[in-house]
Amino acid sequence: MTNAINWFEIPVTNFEKAKTFYETVLGVEITNHPMENMEYGIFPYTMEGHCVGGAIVQMKDFNPSADGCCVYLNGGDDLSNALSRVESSGGKILMPKTDIQENGFIALFSDQDGNRIGLHSMK
């Protein structure tokens, strides 16, 4: 096993609002990939090597939560940039940028649906 994670899905209640939030915070484009009975938006990822990717999902019985698993998204070169856009986009910073020594930096925020999400960067 190369990576412990292959794919993740973040449940949302308003797909377009969540898409705008994550695109703004991360500075990326989420690709719409609608499927039957759900709205699905895929974060950028590459198929080269062992792919790790994920999506935002709006569908019945797929509920946001602050109490479940915490996914850490790529915060880019310096997660301070993404973190600085969280609150102006409707989210809330739960833990500021925190030094985790040789493993870089992490931060936690909640999105507009209350999901607890992490950011990670090496700077």
mmCIF file of N, CA and C in Angstrom:
data_model
loop_
_atom_site.group_PDB
_atom_site.id
_atom_site.type_symbol
_atom_site.label_atom_id
_atom_site.label_comp_id
_atom_site.label_asym_id
_atom_site.label_seq_id
_atom_site.Cartn_x
_atom_site.Cartn_y
_atom_site.Cartn_z
ATOM 1 N N MET A 1 0.850 -1.174 0.000
ATOM 2 C CA MET A 1 0.000 0.000 0.000
ATOM 3 C C MET A 1 0.897 1.239 0.000
ATOM 4 N N THR A 2 0.666 2.122 -0.985
ATOM 5 C CA THR A 2 1.449 3.350 -1.099
ATOM 6 C C THR A 2 0.929 4.438 -0.179
ATOM 7 N N ASN A 3 -0.375 4.657 -0.200
ATOM 8 C CA ASN A 3 -1.016 5.674 0.639
ATOM 9 C C ASN A 3 -2.197 5.041 1.363
ATOM 10 N N ALA A 4 -2.481 5.520 2.549
ATOM 11 C CA ALA A 4 -3.622 4.999 3.297
ATOM 12 C C ALA A 4 -4.948 5.486 2.702
ATOM 13 N N ILE A 5 -4.929 6.615 2.031
ATOM 14 C CA ILE A 5 -6.150 7.172 1.450
ATOM 15 C C ILE A 5 -6.078 7.076 -0.065
ATOM 16 N N ASN A 6 -7.183 6.631 -0.674
ATOM 17 C CA ASN A 6 -7.327 6.650 -2.127
ATOM 18 C C ASN A 6 -8.295 7.738 -2.557
ATOM 19 N N TRP A 7 -9.402 7.880 -1.817
ATOM 20 C CA TRP A 7 -10.460 8.801 -2.204
ATOM 21 C C TRP A 7 -11.214 9.246 -0.956
ATOM 22 N N PHE A 8 -11.704 10.468 -0.950
ATOM 23 C CA PHE A 8 -12.537 10.957 0.149
ATOM 24 C C PHE A 8 -13.728 11.688 -0.440
ATOM 25 N N GLU A 9 -14.782 11.784 0.340
ATOM 26 C CA GLU A 9 -15.970 12.520 -0.054
ATOM 27 C C GLU A 9 -16.424 13.373 1.130
ATOM 28 N N ILE A 10 -16.643 14.652 0.872
ATOM 29 C CA ILE A 10 -17.097 15.584 1.893
ATOM 30 C C ILE A 10 -18.581 15.852 1.646
ATOM 31 N N PRO A 11 -19.454 15.480 2.588
ATOM 32 C CA PRO A 11 -20.886 15.713 2.399
ATOM 33 C C PRO A 11 -21.230 17.195 2.538
ATOM 34 N N VAL A 12 -22.110 17.673 1.657
ATOM 35 C CA VAL A 12 -22.543 19.066 1.692
ATOM 36 C C VAL A 12 -24.056 19.135 1.515
ATOM 37 N N THR A 13 -24.654 20.236 1.967
ATOM 38 C CA THR A 13 -26.106 20.382 1.834
ATOM 39 C C THR A 13 -26.501 21.311 0.696
ATOM 40 N N ASN A 14 -25.590 22.181 0.263
ATOM 41 C CA ASN A 14 -25.848 23.074 -0.855
ATOM 42 C C ASN A 14 -24.641 22.981 -1.775
ATOM 43 N N PHE A 15 -24.769 22.201 -2.831
ATOM 44 C CA PHE A 15 -23.630 21.880 -3.690
ATOM 45 C C PHE A 15 -22.955 23.135 -4.257
ATOM 46 N N GLU A 16 -23.718 24.026 -4.857
ATOM 47 C CA GLU A 16 -23.114 25.204 -5.492
ATOM 48 C C GLU A 16 -22.420 26.106 -4.474
ATOM 49 N N LYS A 17 -23.031 26.280 -3.325
ATOM 50 C CA LYS A 17 -22.426 27.099 -2.271
ATOM 51 C C LYS A 17 -21.129 26.453 -1.766
ATOM 52 N N ALA A 18 -21.146 25.142 -1.568
ATOM 53 C CA ALA A 18 -19.952 24.428 -1.108
ATOM 54 C C ALA A 18 -18.856 24.458 -2.174
ATOM 55 N N LYS A 19 -19.250 24.304 -3.425
ATOM 56 C CA LYS A 19 -18.274 24.341 -4.515
ATOM 57 C C LYS A 19 -17.561 25.687 -4.532
ATOM 58 N N THR A 20 -18.325 26.770 -4.437
ATOM 59 C CA THR A 20 -17.735 28.106 -4.409
ATOM 60 C C THR A 20 -16.809 28.266 -3.204
ATOM 61 N N PHE A 21 -17.238 27.773 -2.035
ATOM 62 C CA PHE A 21 -16.429 27.863 -0.825
ATOM 63 C C PHE A 21 -15.068 27.182 -1.025
ATOM 64 N N TYR A 22 -15.063 25.925 -1.437
ATOM 65 C CA TYR A 22 -13.804 25.188 -1.572
ATOM 66 C C TYR A 22 -12.943 25.722 -2.713
ATOM 67 N N GLU A 23 -13.557 26.155 -3.795
ATOM 68 C CA GLU A 23 -12.771 26.746 -4.885
ATOM 69 C C GLU A 23 -12.089 28.027 -4.419
ATOM 70 N N THR A 24 -12.807 28.842 -3.648
ATOM 71 C CA THR A 24 -12.249 30.102 -3.148
ATOM 72 C C THR A 24 -11.148 29.856 -2.124
ATOM 73 N N VAL A 25 -11.413 29.006 -1.148
ATOM 74 C CA VAL A 25 -10.430 28.755 -0.085
ATOM 75 C C VAL A 25 -9.161 28.127 -0.650
ATOM 76 N N LEU A 26 -9.312 27.114 -1.506
ATOM 77 C CA LEU A 26 -8.147 26.383 -2.000
ATOM 78 C C LEU A 26 -7.556 26.962 -3.278
ATOM 79 N N GLY A 27 -8.275 27.858 -3.943
ATOM 80 C CA GLY A 27 -7.772 28.426 -5.191
ATOM 81 C C GLY A 27 -7.695 27.393 -6.300
ATOM 82 N N VAL A 28 -8.686 26.502 -6.354
ATOM 83 C CA VAL A 28 -8.718 25.433 -7.361
ATOM 84 C C VAL A 28 -10.076 25.433 -8.057
ATOM 85 N N GLU A 29 -10.189 24.652 -9.111
ATOM 86 C CA GLU A 29 -11.466 24.457 -9.779
ATOM 87 C C GLU A 29 -11.974 23.057 -9.480
ATOM 88 N N ILE A 30 -13.196 22.975 -8.998
ATOM 89 C CA ILE A 30 -13.832 21.683 -8.746
ATOM 90 C C ILE A 30 -14.657 21.335 -9.974
ATOM 91 N N THR A 31 -14.453 20.132 -10.494
ATOM 92 C CA THR A 31 -15.121 19.693 -11.711
ATOM 93 C C THR A 31 -16.452 19.030 -11.384
ATOM 94 N N ASN A 32 -17.533 19.547 -11.972
ATOM 95 C CA ASN A 32 -18.842 18.926 -11.789
ATOM 96 C C ASN A 32 -18.866 17.552 -12.444
ATOM 97 N N HIS A 33 -19.374 16.599 -11.721
ATOM 98 C CA HIS A 33 -19.509 15.231 -12.229
ATOM 99 C C HIS A 33 -20.839 14.668 -11.707
ATOM 100 N N PRO A 34 -21.961 15.236 -12.207
ATOM 101 C CA PRO A 34 -23.262 14.822 -11.676
ATOM 102 C C PRO A 34 -23.540 13.343 -11.938
ATOM 103 N N MET A 35 -24.161 12.724 -10.984
ATOM 104 C CA MET A 35 -24.574 11.332 -11.091
ATOM 105 C C MET A 35 -26.039 11.249 -10.683
ATOM 106 N N GLU A 36 -26.654 10.127 -10.939
ATOM 107 C CA GLU A 36 -28.058 9.952 -10.601
ATOM 108 C C GLU A 36 -28.273 10.146 -9.102
ATOM 109 N N ASN A 37 -29.227 10.980 -8.752
ATOM 110 C CA ASN A 37 -29.630 11.245 -7.368
ATOM 111 C C ASN A 37 -28.562 11.916 -6.519
ATOM 112 N N MET A 38 -27.590 12.579 -7.146
ATOM 113 C CA MET A 38 -26.571 13.285 -6.369
ATOM 114 C C MET A 38 -25.890 14.350 -7.207
ATOM 115 N N GLU A 39 -25.331 15.326 -6.503
ATOM 116 C CA GLU A 39 -24.437 16.311 -7.106
ATOM 117 C C GLU A 39 -23.035 15.943 -6.648
ATOM 118 N N TYR A 40 -22.089 15.935 -7.564
ATOM 119 C CA TYR A 40 -20.742 15.452 -7.266
ATOM 120 C C TYR A 40 -19.731 16.402 -7.898
ATOM 121 N N GLY A 41 -18.792 16.894 -7.115
ATOM 122 C CA GLY A 41 -17.747 17.786 -7.616
ATOM 123 C C GLY A 41 -16.387 17.266 -7.202
ATOM 124 N N ILE A 42 -15.506 17.095 -8.173
ATOM 125 C CA ILE A 42 -14.207 16.461 -7.929
ATOM 126 C C ILE A 42 -13.098 17.507 -7.799
ATOM 127 N N PHE A 43 -12.331 17.402 -6.709
ATOM 128 C CA PHE A 43 -11.143 18.227 -6.517
ATOM 129 C C PHE A 43 -10.094 17.823 -7.557
ATOM 130 N N PRO A 44 -9.198 18.748 -7.942
ATOM 131 C CA PRO A 44 -8.143 18.390 -8.893
ATOM 132 C C PRO A 44 -7.256 17.276 -8.334
ATOM 133 N N TYR A 45 -6.887 16.354 -9.184
ATOM 134 C CA TYR A 45 -5.941 15.298 -8.807
ATOM 135 C C TYR A 45 -5.323 14.745 -10.073
ATOM 136 N N THR A 46 -4.257 14.007 -9.927
ATOM 137 C CA THR A 46 -3.580 13.420 -11.071
ATOM 138 C C THR A 46 -3.673 11.903 -11.001
ATOM 139 N N MET A 47 -3.724 11.279 -12.143
ATOM 140 C CA MET A 47 -3.775 9.815 -12.204
ATOM 141 C C MET A 47 -2.369 9.212 -12.245
ATOM 142 N N GLU A 48 -1.342 10.052 -12.301
ATOM 143 C CA GLU A 48 0.035 9.560 -12.340
ATOM 144 C C GLU A 48 0.412 8.953 -10.997
ATOM 145 N N GLY A 49 1.105 7.850 -11.031
ATOM 146 C CA GLY A 49 1.506 7.191 -9.791
ATOM 147 C C GLY A 49 0.284 6.678 -9.056
ATOM 148 N N HIS A 50 0.300 6.772 -7.750
ATOM 149 C CA HIS A 50 -0.843 6.348 -6.938
ATOM 150 C C HIS A 50 -1.714 7.566 -6.686
ATOM 151 N N CYS A 51 -2.896 7.571 -7.253
ATOM 152 C CA CYS A 51 -3.756 8.751 -7.146
ATOM 153 C C CYS A 51 -4.431 8.824 -5.789
ATOM 154 N N VAL A 52 -4.513 10.029 -5.271
ATOM 155 C CA VAL A 52 -5.293 10.332 -4.080
ATOM 156 C C VAL A 52 -6.153 11.531 -4.462
ATOM 157 N N GLY A 53 -7.446 11.385 -4.362
ATOM 158 C CA GLY A 53 -8.340 12.463 -4.739
ATOM 159 C C GLY A 53 -9.591 12.452 -3.903
ATOM 160 N N GLY A 54 -10.507 13.358 -4.235
ATOM 161 C CA GLY A 54 -11.737 13.411 -3.484
ATOM 162 C C GLY A 54 -12.747 14.341 -4.097
ATOM 163 N N ALA A 55 -13.885 14.444 -3.421
ATOM 164 C CA ALA A 55 -15.000 15.195 -3.975
ATOM 165 C C ALA A 55 -15.877 15.769 -2.877
ATOM 166 N N ILE A 56 -16.705 16.748 -3.278
ATOM 167 C CA ILE A 56 -17.816 17.189 -2.448
ATOM 168 C C ILE A 56 -19.057 16.500 -3.002
ATOM 169 N N VAL A 57 -19.968 16.122 -2.111
ATOM 170 C CA VAL A 57 -21.128 15.330 -2.524
ATOM 171 C C VAL A 57 -22.381 15.828 -1.815
ATOM 172 N N GLN A 58 -23.429 16.043 -2.607
ATOM 173 C CA GLN A 58 -24.746 16.332 -2.047
ATOM 174 C C GLN A 58 -25.679 15.217 -2.488
ATOM 175 N N MET A 59 -26.159 14.437 -1.513
ATOM 176 C CA MET A 59 -27.109 13.376 -1.804
ATOM 177 C C MET A 59 -27.862 13.005 -0.535
ATOM 178 N N LYS A 60 -28.986 12.366 -0.707
ATOM 179 C CA LYS A 60 -29.815 11.964 0.419
ATOM 180 C C LYS A 60 -29.032 11.053 1.366
ATOM 181 N N ASP A 61 -29.223 11.271 2.664
ATOM 182 C CA ASP A 61 -28.611 10.462 3.725
ATOM 183 C C ASP A 61 -27.087 10.544 3.758
ATOM 184 N N PHE A 62 -26.512 11.579 3.170
ATOM 185 C CA PHE A 62 -25.075 11.821 3.228
ATOM 186 C C PHE A 62 -24.928 13.154 3.944
ATOM 187 N N ASN A 63 -24.722 13.107 5.264
ATOM 188 C CA ASN A 63 -24.855 14.277 6.119
ATOM 189 C C ASN A 63 -23.525 14.825 6.621
ATOM 190 N N PRO A 64 -23.362 16.151 6.530
ATOM 191 C CA PRO A 64 -22.166 16.781 7.092
ATOM 192 C C PRO A 64 -22.066 16.528 8.591
ATOM 193 N N SER A 65 -20.826 16.531 9.108
ATOM 194 C CA SER A 65 -20.620 16.305 10.531
ATOM 195 C C SER A 65 -19.286 16.885 10.980
ATOM 196 N N ALA A 66 -19.280 17.410 12.169
ATOM 197 C CA ALA A 66 -18.036 17.872 12.782
ATOM 198 C C ALA A 66 -17.423 16.778 13.646
ATOM 199 N N ASP A 67 -18.115 15.658 13.772
ATOM 200 C CA ASP A 67 -17.707 14.619 14.720
ATOM 201 C C ASP A 67 -17.044 13.396 14.105
ATOM 202 N N GLY A 68 -17.026 13.299 12.799
ATOM 203 C CA GLY A 68 -16.484 12.108 12.152
ATOM 204 C C GLY A 68 -15.011 12.256 11.816
ATOM 205 N N CYS A 69 -14.603 11.561 10.778
ATOM 206 C CA CYS A 69 -13.217 11.611 10.306
ATOM 207 C C CYS A 69 -12.843 13.032 9.917
ATOM 208 N N CYS A 70 -11.587 13.334 9.980
ATOM 209 C CA CYS A 70 -11.085 14.633 9.552
ATOM 210 C C CYS A 70 -10.134 14.423 8.381
ATOM 211 N N VAL A 71 -10.485 14.983 7.234
ATOM 212 C CA VAL A 71 -9.647 14.914 6.045
ATOM 213 C C VAL A 71 -8.773 16.161 6.016
ATOM 214 N N TYR A 72 -7.494 15.982 5.731
ATOM 215 C CA TYR A 72 -6.581 17.115 5.587
ATOM 216 C C TYR A 72 -6.357 17.361 4.104
ATOM 217 N N LEU A 73 -6.749 18.555 3.651
ATOM 218 C CA LEU A 73 -6.561 18.934 2.265
ATOM 219 C C LEU A 73 -5.201 19.599 2.095
ATOM 220 N N ASN A 74 -4.691 19.549 0.881
ATOM 221 C CA ASN A 74 -3.410 20.154 0.563
ATOM 222 C C ASN A 74 -3.542 21.664 0.673
ATOM 223 N N GLY A 75 -2.794 22.253 1.565
ATOM 224 C CA GLY A 75 -2.831 23.696 1.783
ATOM 225 C C GLY A 75 -1.909 24.471 0.863
ATOM 226 N N GLY A 76 -1.340 23.800 -0.143
ATOM 227 C CA GLY A 76 -0.427 24.472 -1.068
ATOM 228 C C GLY A 76 0.933 24.700 -0.438
ATOM 229 N N ASP A 77 1.675 25.632 -1.008
ATOM 230 C CA ASP A 77 3.028 25.904 -0.510
ATOM 231 C C ASP A 77 3.020 26.408 0.926
ATOM 232 N N ASP A 78 2.014 27.209 1.273
ATOM 233 C CA ASP A 78 1.887 27.762 2.619
ATOM 234 C C ASP A 78 0.403 27.815 2.945
ATOM 235 N N LEU A 79 -0.050 27.015 3.889
ATOM 236 C CA LEU A 79 -1.484 26.930 4.181
ATOM 237 C C LEU A 79 -2.065 28.241 4.701
ATOM 238 N N SER A 80 -1.226 29.196 5.077
ATOM 239 C CA SER A 80 -1.719 30.503 5.521
ATOM 240 C C SER A 80 -2.572 31.170 4.444
ATOM 241 N N ASN A 81 -2.225 30.960 3.177
ATOM 242 C CA ASN A 81 -2.978 31.576 2.086
ATOM 243 C C ASN A 81 -4.411 31.050 2.053
ATOM 244 N N ALA A 82 -4.583 29.732 2.053
ATOM 245 C CA ALA A 82 -5.923 29.141 2.050
ATOM 246 C C ALA A 82 -6.662 29.494 3.332
ATOM 247 N N LEU A 83 -5.980 29.404 4.454
ATOM 248 C CA LEU A 83 -6.607 29.681 5.748
ATOM 249 C C LEU A 83 -7.124 31.124 5.818
ATOM 250 N N SER A 84 -6.432 32.038 5.178
ATOM 251 C CA SER A 84 -6.844 33.452 5.208
ATOM 252 C C SER A 84 -8.164 33.684 4.478
ATOM 253 N N ARG A 85 -8.595 32.736 3.647
ATOM 254 C CA ARG A 85 -9.839 32.887 2.889
ATOM 255 C C ARG A 85 -11.014 32.129 3.499
ATOM 256 N N VAL A 86 -10.793 31.390 4.567
ATOM 257 C CA VAL A 86 -11.846 30.558 5.163
ATOM 258 C C VAL A 86 -13.007 31.405 5.687
ATOM 259 N N GLU A 87 -12.738 32.329 6.560
ATOM 260 C CA GLU A 87 -13.823 33.074 7.225
ATOM 261 C C GLU A 87 -14.549 34.006 6.257
ATOM 262 N N SER A 88 -13.838 34.627 5.329
ATOM 263 C CA SER A 88 -14.505 35.511 4.369
ATOM 264 C C SER A 88 -15.370 34.719 3.389
ATOM 265 N N SER A 89 -15.161 33.403 3.331
ATOM 266 C CA SER A 89 -15.957 32.532 2.456
ATOM 267 C C SER A 89 -17.086 31.841 3.208
ATOM 268 N N GLY A 90 -17.225 32.119 4.500
ATOM 269 C CA GLY A 90 -18.333 31.559 5.270
ATOM 270 C C GLY A 90 -17.972 30.427 6.202
ATOM 271 N N GLY A 91 -16.696 30.084 6.297
ATOM 272 C CA GLY A 91 -16.258 29.033 7.214
ATOM 273 C C GLY A 91 -15.777 29.619 8.534
ATOM 274 N N LYS A 92 -15.249 28.759 9.391
ATOM 275 C CA LYS A 92 -14.761 29.190 10.697
ATOM 276 C C LYS A 92 -13.441 28.476 10.993
ATOM 277 N N ILE A 93 -12.449 29.207 11.428
ATOM 278 C CA ILE A 93 -11.165 28.608 11.800
ATOM 279 C C ILE A 93 -11.314 27.979 13.174
ATOM 280 N N LEU A 94 -11.021 26.697 13.267
ATOM 281 C CA LEU A 94 -11.114 25.965 14.532
ATOM 282 C C LEU A 94 -9.766 25.865 15.227
ATOM 283 N N MET A 95 -8.692 25.749 14.449
ATOM 284 C CA MET A 95 -7.332 25.697 14.985
ATOM 285 C C MET A 95 -6.439 26.455 14.011
ATOM 286 N N PRO A 96 -5.738 27.476 14.481
ATOM 287 C CA PRO A 96 -4.889 28.250 13.579
ATOM 288 C C PRO A 96 -3.719 27.409 13.074
ATOM 289 N N LYS A 97 -2.977 27.972 12.160
ATOM 290 C CA LYS A 97 -1.783 27.313 11.636
ATOM 291 C C LYS A 97 -0.906 26.881 12.802
ATOM 292 N N THR A 98 -0.586 25.602 12.819
ATOM 293 C CA THR A 98 0.144 25.013 13.943
ATOM 294 C C THR A 98 1.355 24.246 13.421
ATOM 295 N N ASP A 99 2.508 24.521 13.989
ATOM 296 C CA ASP A 99 3.756 23.856 13.605
ATOM 297 C C ASP A 99 3.755 22.420 14.136
ATOM 298 N N ILE A 100 3.919 21.453 13.247
ATOM 299 C CA ILE A 100 4.044 20.057 13.676
ATOM 300 C C ILE A 100 5.448 19.538 13.368
ATOM 301 N N GLN A 101 6.400 20.445 13.503
ATOM 302 C CA GLN A 101 7.834 20.195 13.403
ATOM 303 C C GLN A 101 8.232 19.679 12.024
ATOM 304 N N GLU A 102 8.931 18.566 11.937
ATOM 305 C CA GLU A 102 9.445 18.086 10.651
ATOM 306 C C GLU A 102 8.335 17.685 9.673
ATOM 307 N N ASN A 103 7.106 17.607 10.164
ATOM 308 C CA ASN A 103 5.974 17.234 9.305
ATOM 309 C C ASN A 103 5.231 18.441 8.748
ATOM 310 N N GLY A 104 5.724 19.649 8.976
ATOM 311 C CA GLY A 104 5.137 20.841 8.392
ATOM 312 C C GLY A 104 4.169 21.548 9.317
ATOM 313 N N PHE A 105 3.029 21.944 8.757
ATOM 314 C CA PHE A 105 2.039 22.741 9.475
ATOM 315 C C PHE A 105 0.631 22.224 9.176
ATOM 316 N N ILE A 106 -0.248 22.371 10.155
ATOM 317 C CA ILE A 106 -1.649 21.995 9.981
ATOM 318 C C ILE A 106 -2.537 23.108 10.530
ATOM 319 N N ALA A 107 -3.784 23.096 10.104
ATOM 320 C CA ALA A 107 -4.819 23.978 10.641
ATOM 321 C C ALA A 107 -6.137 23.248 10.463
ATOM 322 N N LEU A 108 -7.139 23.636 11.239
ATOM 323 C CA LEU A 108 -8.481 23.058 11.125
ATOM 324 C C LEU A 108 -9.497 24.170 10.927
ATOM 325 N N PHE A 109 -10.496 23.899 10.090
ATOM 326 C CA PHE A 109 -11.596 24.833 9.915
ATOM 327 C C PHE A 109 -12.883 24.047 9.751
ATOM 328 N N SER A 110 -13.991 24.744 9.915
ATOM 329 C CA SER A 110 -15.277 24.138 9.582
ATOM 330 C C SER A 110 -15.798 24.857 8.349
ATOM 331 N N ASP A 111 -16.401 24.078 7.450
ATOM 332 C CA ASP A 111 -16.981 24.680 6.250
ATOM 333 C C ASP A 111 -18.387 25.176 6.562
ATOM 334 N N GLN A 112 -19.101 25.621 5.567
ATOM 335 C CA GLN A 112 -20.431 26.187 5.765
ATOM 336 C C GLN A 112 -21.439 25.164 6.264
ATOM 337 N N ASP A 113 -21.151 23.872 6.080
ATOM 338 C CA ASP A 113 -22.039 22.809 6.543
ATOM 339 C C ASP A 113 -21.652 22.272 7.908
ATOM 340 N N GLY A 114 -20.552 22.768 8.479
ATOM 341 C CA GLY A 114 -20.107 22.302 9.787
ATOM 342 C C GLY A 114 -19.134 21.141 9.740
ATOM 343 N N ASN A 115 -18.708 20.702 8.536
ATOM 344 C CA ASN A 115 -17.687 19.657 8.440
ATOM 345 C C ASN A 115 -16.372 20.186 8.996
ATOM 346 N N ARG A 116 -15.695 19.379 9.780
ATOM 347 C CA ARG A 116 -14.364 19.735 10.275
ATOM 348 C C ARG A 116 -13.369 19.253 9.228
ATOM 349 N N ILE A 117 -12.571 20.194 8.695
ATOM 350 C CA ILE A 117 -11.632 19.894 7.622
ATOM 351 C C ILE A 117 -10.255 20.406 8.041
ATOM 352 N N GLY A 118 -9.227 19.661 7.703
ATOM 353 C CA GLY A 118 -7.858 20.074 7.980
ATOM 354 C C GLY A 118 -7.161 20.587 6.746
ATOM 355 N N LEU A 119 -6.133 21.376 6.960
ATOM 356 C CA LEU A 119 -5.218 21.807 5.909
ATOM 357 C C LEU A 119 -3.816 21.389 6.333
ATOM 358 N N HIS A 120 -2.985 21.033 5.371
ATOM 359 C CA HIS A 120 -1.595 20.676 5.652
ATOM 360 C C HIS A 120 -0.692 21.311 4.617
ATOM 361 N N SER A 121 0.468 21.788 5.049
ATOM 362 C CA SER A 121 1.507 22.252 4.148
ATOM 363 C C SER A 121 2.845 22.061 4.851
ATOM 364 N N MET A 122 3.893 22.159 4.075
ATOM 365 C CA MET A 122 5.229 22.021 4.657
ATOM 366 C C MET A 122 5.780 23.366 5.112
ATOM 367 N N LYS A 123 5.160 24.481 4.692
ATOM 368 C CA LYS A 123 5.604 25.829 5.107
ATOM 369 C C LYS A 123 4.545 26.490 5.949
#
